Short mmCIF file of C-alpha atoms in Angstrom, two decimals:
data_model
loop_
_atom_site.label_atom_id
_atom_site.label_comp_id
_atom_site.label_asym_id
_atom_site.label_seq_id
_atom_site.Cartn_x
_atom_site.Cartn_y
_atom_site.Cartn_z
CA MET A 3 -19.25 -36.04 20.97
CA SER A 4 -17.30 -39.13 20.26
CA GLU A 5 -15.59 -39.73 23.59
CA ALA A 6 -17.03 -42.66 25.44
CA ALA A 7 -15.63 -41.47 28.74
CA HIS A 8 -17.19 -38.05 28.43
CA ASN A 9 -20.60 -38.60 27.10
CA THR A 10 -22.32 -35.95 29.16
CA ALA A 11 -22.36 -32.38 27.95
CA GLY A 12 -20.49 -31.19 31.01
CA GLY A 13 -17.90 -33.88 30.62
CA TYR A 14 -17.44 -33.05 26.95
CA ILE A 15 -16.88 -29.39 27.69
CA GLN A 16 -14.60 -30.16 30.60
CA HIS A 17 -12.60 -32.48 28.43
CA HIS A 18 -12.18 -29.89 25.75
CA LEU A 19 -11.01 -27.31 28.25
CA THR A 20 -8.34 -29.48 29.81
CA HIS A 21 -4.75 -28.96 28.75
CA LEU A 22 -2.33 -31.70 27.97
CA GLN A 23 0.04 -31.10 30.85
CA LEU A 24 3.38 -32.58 31.68
CA CYS A 25 5.18 -32.24 34.98
CA ARG A 26 7.45 -34.03 37.41
CA ALA A 27 5.81 -35.52 40.43
CA ASP A 28 7.54 -37.90 42.79
CA ASP A 29 10.61 -37.96 40.55
CA GLN A 30 8.57 -39.12 37.60
CA TRP A 31 7.26 -37.43 34.47
CA VAL A 32 3.50 -37.51 34.72
CA TRP A 33 0.75 -36.39 32.39
CA ASN A 34 -2.30 -34.49 33.53
CA GLU A 35 -1.81 -34.79 37.25
CA CYS A 36 -0.23 -31.45 37.70
CA HIS A 37 -2.90 -29.30 39.26
CA GLY A 38 -1.35 -26.41 41.15
CA ASN A 39 2.17 -27.30 40.11
CA PHE A 40 3.97 -24.28 38.70
CA TRP A 41 6.58 -26.45 37.01
CA ALA A 42 4.03 -28.09 34.77
CA VAL A 43 4.05 -27.39 31.05
CA ASN A 44 0.97 -27.16 28.87
CA VAL A 45 2.41 -29.28 26.12
CA ASP A 46 -0.43 -28.60 23.66
CA SER A 47 -0.14 -24.82 23.93
CA MET A 48 3.62 -24.92 23.67
CA VAL A 49 3.67 -27.32 20.75
CA PHE A 50 1.09 -25.43 18.73
CA SER A 51 2.51 -22.00 19.44
CA LEU A 52 6.00 -23.19 18.57
CA LEU A 53 4.81 -24.92 15.42
CA LEU A 54 3.06 -21.75 14.33
CA ALA A 55 6.14 -19.69 15.21
CA LEU A 56 8.32 -22.04 13.18
CA PHE A 57 5.89 -21.91 10.29
CA LEU A 58 5.80 -18.10 10.33
CA GLY A 59 9.54 -17.87 10.82
CA TYR A 60 10.16 -20.22 7.91
CA LEU A 61 7.65 -18.42 5.70
CA PHE A 62 9.01 -14.98 6.49
CA ARG A 63 12.60 -16.04 6.11
CA ARG A 64 11.93 -17.71 2.78
CA ILE A 65 10.07 -14.67 1.51
CA ALA A 66 12.74 -12.33 2.84
CA VAL A 67 15.49 -14.26 1.08
CA THR A 68 13.72 -14.87 -2.22
CA ALA A 69 11.85 -11.57 -2.32
CA SER A 70 11.85 -10.11 -5.78
CA ARG A 71 11.59 -6.40 -6.28
CA ASP A 72 10.05 -6.51 -9.71
CA ARG A 73 8.10 -9.75 -9.78
CA PRO A 74 6.50 -10.39 -6.39
CA GLY A 75 4.58 -13.63 -6.04
CA ARG A 76 1.24 -13.98 -4.30
CA VAL A 77 2.67 -15.05 -0.94
CA GLN A 78 5.30 -12.35 -1.13
CA ALA A 79 2.62 -9.77 -1.85
CA LEU A 80 0.66 -10.96 1.17
CA VAL A 81 3.71 -10.84 3.46
CA GLU A 82 4.60 -7.43 2.10
CA LEU A 83 1.07 -6.24 2.72
CA ILE A 84 1.35 -7.31 6.35
CA VAL A 85 4.84 -5.87 6.74
CA ASP A 86 3.74 -2.61 5.19
CA PHE A 87 0.65 -2.48 7.38
CA VAL A 88 2.68 -3.11 10.53
CA ASP A 89 5.30 -0.61 9.43
CA ASP A 90 2.62 2.04 8.87
CA SER A 91 1.06 1.34 12.25
CA VAL A 92 4.42 1.66 13.96
CA ARG A 93 5.37 4.82 12.11
CA SER A 94 2.07 6.51 12.84
CA THR A 95 2.17 5.73 16.56
CA PHE A 96 5.78 5.35 17.60
CA SER A 97 7.73 8.54 17.22
CA GLY A 98 11.10 7.35 18.52
CA LYS A 99 13.68 5.30 16.71
CA SER A 100 14.01 1.68 17.57
CA ARG A 101 15.08 -1.32 15.55
CA LEU A 102 13.11 -3.59 17.84
CA ILE A 103 9.65 -2.16 17.84
CA ALA A 104 8.57 -2.92 14.26
CA PRO A 105 9.73 -6.56 14.18
CA LEU A 106 8.16 -6.96 17.62
CA ALA A 107 4.86 -5.65 16.33
CA LEU A 108 5.09 -7.87 13.25
CA THR A 109 5.81 -10.92 15.40
CA ILE A 110 2.96 -10.19 17.76
CA PHE A 111 0.45 -9.48 15.05
CA THR A 112 1.16 -12.49 12.89
CA TRP A 113 1.79 -14.92 15.70
CA VAL A 114 -1.27 -13.96 17.71
CA PHE A 115 -3.34 -14.07 14.56
CA MET A 116 -2.13 -17.56 13.69
CA MET A 117 -2.69 -18.81 17.23
CA ASN A 118 -6.17 -17.31 17.23
CA PHE A 119 -6.75 -18.83 13.85
CA MET A 120 -6.49 -22.32 15.35
CA ASP A 121 -9.89 -21.57 16.81
CA LEU A 122 -11.45 -21.92 13.37
CA ILE A 123 -10.41 -25.55 13.07
CA PRO A 124 -13.42 -27.60 14.15
CA VAL A 125 -13.04 -28.30 17.85
CA ASP A 126 -12.98 -32.07 17.61
CA PHE A 127 -10.63 -32.58 14.66
CA LEU A 128 -7.23 -32.31 16.26
CA PRO A 129 -8.17 -33.73 19.70
CA ALA A 130 -9.73 -36.75 18.00
CA ALA A 131 -6.68 -37.09 15.77
CA VAL A 132 -4.35 -37.50 18.76
CA GLN A 133 -6.84 -39.42 20.83
CA ALA A 134 -7.66 -42.12 18.32
CA PRO A 135 -4.12 -43.54 18.06
CA GLY A 136 -3.73 -43.08 21.83
CA VAL A 137 -1.11 -40.36 21.67
CA ALA A 138 -2.77 -38.04 24.16
CA ASP A 139 -6.05 -37.87 26.00
CA TYR A 140 -6.35 -34.12 26.03
CA LEU A 141 -5.57 -31.42 23.52
CA ARG A 142 -6.37 -27.75 23.33
CA VAL A 143 -5.34 -26.35 20.02
CA VAL A 144 -5.81 -22.61 20.58
CA PRO A 145 -2.69 -21.39 22.38
CA THR A 146 -4.13 -17.90 22.95
CA ALA A 147 -7.01 -19.45 24.89
CA ASP A 148 -4.37 -20.46 27.41
CA VAL A 149 -3.75 -17.77 29.98
CA ASN A 150 -0.11 -18.82 30.26
CA ILE A 151 0.51 -18.03 26.63
CA THR A 152 -1.11 -14.60 26.71
CA PHE A 153 0.64 -13.73 29.96
CA GLY A 154 3.92 -14.98 28.58
CA MET A 155 3.57 -12.50 25.75
CA SER A 156 2.17 -9.58 27.70
CA LEU A 157 4.79 -9.92 30.45
CA SER A 158 7.52 -9.98 27.81
CA VAL A 159 6.09 -6.77 26.43
CA PHE A 160 5.88 -5.39 29.95
CA ALA A 161 9.53 -6.24 30.57
CA LEU A 162 10.41 -4.38 27.38
CA VAL A 163 8.30 -1.43 28.49
CA LEU A 164 10.13 -1.29 31.82
CA PHE A 165 13.50 -1.70 30.11
CA TYR A 166 12.83 1.09 27.65
CA SER A 167 11.40 3.34 30.37
CA PHE A 168 14.62 2.97 32.32
CA ARG A 169 16.81 3.37 29.30
CA MET A 170 15.07 6.39 27.81
CA LYS A 171 14.21 8.26 31.01
CA GLY A 172 16.73 6.95 33.48
CA ALA A 173 15.81 5.62 36.89
CA GLY A 174 15.11 9.15 38.15
CA GLY A 175 12.93 10.06 35.24
CA PHE A 176 10.98 6.87 35.51
CA LEU A 177 10.52 7.35 39.24
CA ALA A 178 9.44 10.94 38.67
CA GLU A 179 6.90 9.74 36.17
CA LEU A 180 5.50 7.36 38.74
CA THR A 181 5.39 9.87 41.57
CA MET A 182 4.83 13.32 40.06
CA HIS A 183 1.87 12.41 37.87
CA PRO A 184 -0.98 13.01 37.46
CA LEU A 185 -0.87 15.55 40.34
CA ASN A 186 2.35 17.52 40.34
CA PRO A 187 2.75 18.98 43.86
CA LYS A 188 5.15 21.62 42.57
CA ASP A 189 2.69 22.94 40.00
CA LEU A 190 -0.21 22.73 42.39
CA GLY A 191 1.64 24.73 45.04
CA VAL A 192 1.18 22.10 47.73
CA PRO A 193 3.04 22.86 50.97
CA LEU A 194 6.15 20.73 51.36
CA LEU A 195 4.65 19.03 54.37
CA PHE A 196 1.93 17.37 52.31
CA TRP A 197 4.17 16.32 49.43
CA PRO A 198 4.53 12.72 50.63
CA LEU A 199 0.75 12.36 50.60
CA VAL A 200 0.47 13.56 47.02
CA ILE A 201 3.44 11.45 45.98
CA ILE A 202 2.00 8.33 47.57
CA PHE A 203 -1.34 9.03 45.90
CA ASN A 204 0.37 9.45 42.54
CA PHE A 205 2.53 6.40 43.04
CA VAL A 206 -0.42 4.16 43.84
CA LEU A 207 -2.38 5.50 40.88
CA GLU A 208 0.51 5.21 38.41
CA THR A 209 1.56 1.79 39.63
CA VAL A 210 -1.94 0.47 39.21
CA GLY A 211 -1.98 2.00 35.73
CA LEU A 212 1.38 0.46 34.92
CA LEU A 213 0.46 -2.99 36.18
CA ALA A 214 -2.88 -2.84 34.42
CA LYS A 215 -1.06 -2.76 31.08
CA PRO A 216 0.17 -6.35 30.95
CA LEU A 217 -2.88 -7.57 32.80
CA SER A 218 -5.38 -6.03 30.42
CA LEU A 219 -3.25 -6.93 27.42
CA SER A 220 -3.19 -10.63 28.23
CA LEU A 221 -6.62 -11.00 29.77
CA ARG A 222 -8.35 -9.26 26.87
CA LEU A 223 -6.87 -11.68 24.38
CA PHE A 224 -7.33 -14.68 26.64
CA GLY A 225 -10.94 -13.78 27.45
CA ASN A 226 -11.91 -13.33 23.85
CA MET A 227 -10.29 -16.52 22.70
CA TYR A 228 -11.48 -18.57 25.63
CA ALA A 229 -15.04 -17.37 25.13
CA GLY A 230 -14.79 -18.02 21.41
CA GLU A 231 -13.51 -21.52 21.99
CA LEU A 232 -16.24 -22.19 24.53
CA MET A 233 -18.84 -21.02 22.05
CA PHE A 234 -17.49 -23.43 19.45
CA ILE A 235 -17.56 -26.26 21.98
CA LEU A 236 -21.14 -25.45 22.94
CA ILE A 237 -22.15 -25.29 19.29
CA ALA A 238 -20.37 -28.60 18.70
CA LEU A 239 -22.65 -30.13 21.33
CA LEU A 240 -25.44 -29.86 18.78
CA GLY A 241 -23.80 -32.59 16.77
CA VAL A 242 -24.87 -32.87 13.16
CA TYR A 243 -27.16 -29.85 13.23
CA GLN A 244 -24.57 -27.25 14.24
CA LEU A 245 -24.13 -25.60 10.83
CA PRO A 246 -26.67 -22.75 11.25
CA LEU A 247 -24.93 -21.70 14.46
CA HIS A 248 -21.40 -22.70 13.64
CA PHE A 249 -21.20 -20.86 10.32
CA PRO A 250 -22.24 -17.37 11.56
CA TRP A 251 -20.08 -17.71 14.65
CA ALA A 252 -17.08 -18.80 12.57
CA VAL A 253 -17.55 -15.89 10.19
CA PHE A 254 -17.90 -13.51 13.11
CA HIS A 255 -14.88 -15.09 14.73
CA ILE A 256 -12.70 -14.26 11.72
CA LEU A 257 -13.30 -10.64 12.63
CA ILE A 258 -12.56 -11.25 16.29
CA ILE A 259 -9.29 -13.08 15.78
CA THR A 260 -8.00 -10.39 13.43
CA LEU A 261 -9.17 -7.61 15.67
CA GLN A 262 -7.64 -9.15 18.79
CA ALA A 263 -4.31 -9.66 17.03
CA TYR A 264 -4.43 -6.05 15.86
CA ILE A 265 -5.34 -4.75 19.31
CA PHE A 266 -2.52 -6.70 20.94
CA MET A 267 -0.05 -5.31 18.42
CA MET A 268 -1.37 -1.76 18.57
CA LEU A 269 -1.38 -1.62 22.37
CA THR A 270 2.14 -2.98 22.43
CA ILE A 271 3.22 -0.17 20.13
CA VAL A 272 1.38 2.38 22.26
CA TYR A 273 2.92 1.11 25.50
CA MET A 274 6.38 1.07 23.95
CA SER A 275 5.84 4.54 22.60
CA GLN A 276 4.81 5.78 26.04
CA ALA A 277 7.89 4.18 27.50
CA CYS A 278 10.13 6.02 25.06
CA GLU A 279 8.33 9.34 25.33
CA HIS A 280 9.80 12.25 27.28
CA HIS A 281 7.60 14.42 29.39
CA MET B 4 -6.26 -22.45 34.24
CA ASP B 5 -3.14 -22.71 36.33
CA ILE B 6 -0.23 -20.43 35.83
CA ASN B 7 2.73 -22.65 35.12
CA LEU B 8 6.01 -23.03 33.30
CA THR B 9 4.23 -22.59 29.96
CA LEU B 10 4.33 -18.85 30.62
CA ILE B 11 8.10 -18.78 30.75
CA GLY B 12 8.36 -21.11 27.80
CA GLN B 13 6.17 -18.81 25.79
CA ALA B 14 8.20 -15.77 26.83
CA ILE B 15 11.39 -17.49 25.68
CA ALA B 16 9.78 -18.58 22.43
CA MET B 17 8.57 -15.05 21.84
CA ALA B 18 11.98 -13.55 22.54
CA VAL B 19 13.55 -15.92 20.03
CA PHE B 20 10.87 -15.28 17.43
CA VAL B 21 11.15 -11.52 17.81
CA TRP B 22 14.93 -11.73 17.62
CA PHE B 23 14.66 -13.87 14.50
CA CYS B 24 12.28 -11.47 12.81
CA MET B 25 14.39 -8.48 13.82
CA LYS B 26 17.59 -9.99 12.50
CA TYR B 27 16.64 -12.10 9.53
CA VAL B 28 13.25 -10.99 8.26
CA TRP B 29 12.35 -7.38 8.87
CA PRO B 30 15.43 -5.60 7.48
CA LEU B 31 15.43 -7.68 4.29
CA LEU B 32 11.75 -7.22 3.58
CA LEU B 33 11.76 -3.54 4.42
CA ALA B 34 14.88 -2.91 2.37
CA MET B 35 13.24 -4.66 -0.58
CA ILE B 36 10.04 -2.66 -0.18
CA GLU B 37 11.96 0.57 0.08
CA GLU B 38 14.02 -0.37 -2.95
CA ARG B 39 10.83 -1.00 -4.89
CA GLN B 40 9.32 2.26 -3.72
CA GLN B 41 12.50 3.99 -4.83
CA LYS B 42 12.23 2.28 -8.19
CA ILE B 43 8.62 3.31 -8.57
CA ALA B 44 9.51 6.87 -7.64
CA ASP B 45 12.37 6.80 -10.14
CA GLY B 46 10.05 5.42 -12.77
CA LEU B 47 7.53 8.16 -12.17
CA ALA B 48 10.27 10.78 -12.29
CA ALA B 49 11.55 9.29 -15.54
CA ALA B 50 8.04 9.34 -16.96
CA ASP B 51 7.73 13.00 -15.98
CA LYS B 52 11.04 13.71 -17.62
CA GLY B 53 9.91 11.86 -20.71
CA ASN B 54 6.73 13.89 -20.85
CA LYS B 55 8.75 17.06 -20.48
CA ALA B 56 11.08 15.99 -23.27
CA LEU B 57 8.09 15.17 -25.44
CA GLU B 58 6.65 18.62 -24.82
CA ASP B 59 9.98 20.21 -25.70
CA ALA B 60 10.22 18.13 -28.82
CA GLN B 61 6.73 19.13 -29.81
CA LEU B 62 7.60 22.78 -29.33
CA ARG B 63 10.72 22.29 -31.44
CA ILE B 64 8.74 20.51 -34.11
CA GLN B 65 6.23 23.32 -34.17
CA ALA B 66 9.02 25.86 -34.58
CA MET B 67 10.54 23.78 -37.38
CA VAL B 68 7.21 23.46 -39.14
CA GLU B 69 6.71 27.20 -38.84
CA GLU B 70 10.13 27.84 -40.29
CA ALA B 71 9.58 25.40 -43.13
CA ARG B 72 6.27 27.01 -43.90
CA ALA B 73 7.90 30.43 -44.05
CA GLN B 74 10.58 29.06 -46.31
CA ALA B 75 8.01 27.51 -48.58
CA ARG B 76 6.14 30.76 -48.72
CA GLY B 77 9.39 32.55 -49.67
CA ILE B 78 10.10 30.02 -52.39
CA LEU B 79 6.56 30.37 -53.74
CA ASP B 80 6.89 34.14 -53.79
CA GLN B 81 10.20 33.88 -55.58
CA ALA B 82 8.79 31.49 -58.15
CA GLN B 83 5.81 33.72 -58.68
CA SER B 84 7.94 36.76 -59.28
CA ARG B 85 10.25 34.78 -61.55
CA ALA B 86 7.25 33.56 -63.54
CA ASN B 87 5.92 37.09 -63.76
CA GLY B 88 9.30 38.26 -64.98
CA ILE B 89 9.44 35.54 -67.62
CA VAL B 90 5.94 36.33 -68.82
CA GLU B 91 6.81 40.01 -68.99
CA GLU B 92 9.99 39.30 -70.91
CA ALA B 93 8.11 37.05 -73.27
CA ARG B 94 5.50 39.72 -73.82
CA VAL B 95 8.14 42.33 -74.58
CA ALA B 96 9.89 39.96 -76.97
CA ALA B 97 6.60 39.09 -78.63
CA ASP B 98 5.75 42.78 -78.99
CA GLN B 99 9.09 43.43 -80.60
CA GLU B 100 8.68 40.46 -82.89
CA ARG B 101 5.21 41.60 -83.85
CA ASP B 102 6.45 45.11 -84.57
CA ARG B 103 9.26 43.70 -86.61
CA ILE B 104 6.94 41.46 -88.62
CA ILE B 105 4.51 44.29 -89.18
CA GLN B 106 7.36 46.52 -90.20
CA SER B 107 8.72 44.04 -92.69
CA GLY B 108 5.22 43.30 -94.00
CA LYS B 109 4.60 46.97 -94.47
CA ALA B 110 7.91 47.39 -96.23
CA GLU B 111 7.11 44.52 -98.55
CA VAL B 112 3.66 45.90 -99.23
CA ASP B 113 5.21 49.32 -99.98
CA GLN B 114 7.66 47.67 -102.26
CA GLN B 115 4.93 45.80 -104.10
CA ILE B 116 2.81 48.96 -104.30
CA ASN B 117 5.77 50.83 -105.79
CA ARG B 118 6.44 48.03 -108.19
CA ALA B 119 2.77 47.88 -109.20
CA ARG B 120 2.70 51.61 -109.48
CA ASP B 121 5.77 51.59 -111.69
CA GLU B 122 4.25 48.86 -113.78
CA LEU B 123 0.94 50.69 -113.96
CA ARG B 124 2.75 53.84 -114.84
CA GLY B 125 4.47 52.04 -117.68
CA GLN B 126 1.23 50.48 -118.81
CA VAL B 127 -0.67 53.80 -118.56
CA ALA B 128 2.10 55.43 -120.51
CA ALA B 129 1.89 52.67 -123.11
CA ILE B 130 -1.93 52.90 -123.13
CA ALA B 131 -1.67 56.69 -123.40
CA VAL B 132 0.82 56.37 -126.15
CA ALA B 133 -1.35 53.76 -127.91
CA GLY B 134 -4.45 55.98 -127.47
CA ALA B 135 -2.59 58.97 -128.67
CA GLU B 136 -1.26 56.96 -131.54
CA LYS B 137 -4.81 55.90 -132.42
CA ILE B 138 -6.11 59.44 -132.09
CA LEU B 139 -3.31 61.16 -133.86
CA ALA B 140 -2.52 58.26 -136.23
CA ARG B 141 0.20 59.43 -138.36
CA GLU B 142 0.48 62.96 -137.05
CA ILE B 143 2.70 62.13 -134.23
CA ASP B 144 5.91 60.25 -134.70
CA ALA B 145 6.73 58.10 -131.70
CA ARG B 146 10.36 58.75 -132.00
CA THR B 147 9.93 62.51 -132.35
CA HIS B 148 7.71 62.81 -129.34
CA GLN B 149 9.63 60.38 -127.15
CA ASP B 150 10.78 63.16 -124.85
CA LEU B 151 7.30 64.42 -124.38
CA LEU B 152 5.94 60.95 -123.65
CA THR B 153 8.60 60.16 -121.09
CA LYS B 154 7.94 63.50 -119.34
CA LEU B 155 4.26 62.66 -119.33
CA ALA B 156 4.77 59.22 -117.93
CA ALA B 157 6.93 60.67 -115.09
CA GLN B 158 4.20 63.09 -114.16
CA ILE B 159 1.52 60.40 -113.72
#
């Protein structure tokens, strides 16, 4: 609670939940006056997610290049553990063959975990660090608590799901899956006259189910992280005496961030597996 | 909580990250892990083979020990019988030697007895002659009755 301009509790919370945004308005680059502008960029989310991606990419690449078969180091053992875990998860769920799915799952798991992990850094550290020298007024350090980030990932996964559905089943097969399930008029012996009704019913049901995938995928992660961040901000309001609340919540949050990363990865694998599956 | 360009930026970043992992990270790491698993499997197989070889060797050793033991037993038997033979031979030789010694002893004793007897005979004859001389004094001439005395001595 160091900000002079936000010395009320509401102001403090509001301040912590405001992104550092950049957009063009009136032919000028402006900061934080971008409400409702689609062409704005949440600079904090982008910077942190990219930094984490670069860190992971560098780490993985270094380990992959220097990996030793007979004398693995600690970091290599950790990376291998993760790779092995992801590989097992993919093998046990995804029956098809795809060179993409396992690296995709690895990327999602590690990246989402690292972005979630930013939540464990005390909420005032990084914002104060950029605020003090006057670099930026606002900073949110947890990219996954930004709905844009989670939607960016889930919609990418969704695009892959659609792509694989088309590729593996063909347009006809995909369409049939959307219209002939869960009620198959042929099997049910419905008179031809009423087929359109059944098909429309199926189509609505399946489309909702299909669209719910990216929506639930992103909103689940976003909701958890946003709520977690909010809890940390509320706890931080206690000032010096926050330890008894902060510590249990932080410990509990370790579980949440891991679990959410795992769920995101696992559901991605499941969706991809459904896309590649033949009926 | 606006939806904005960040979404697309994130999607691009993700695509690049996934591509990077797919191309430069995953295959290397997985290949290394598989290689290690292969090595571990090979090692275990080699250990199995080693155990098998050890078992075989132990069996062979047992067979060799058995054979050696049989050989030793044969040699012992042979030695025993040879020793028995030698003892038997020695006993036979000793028996013969003993018989020979006894024989020669007996012969010598016989010889001495004969000699003593001859001597005694002579002495008895002399004593008889002396006695007879004393009894008969001058009646019997030693020269005249030499024949008689010799005959007498032979009869004793």
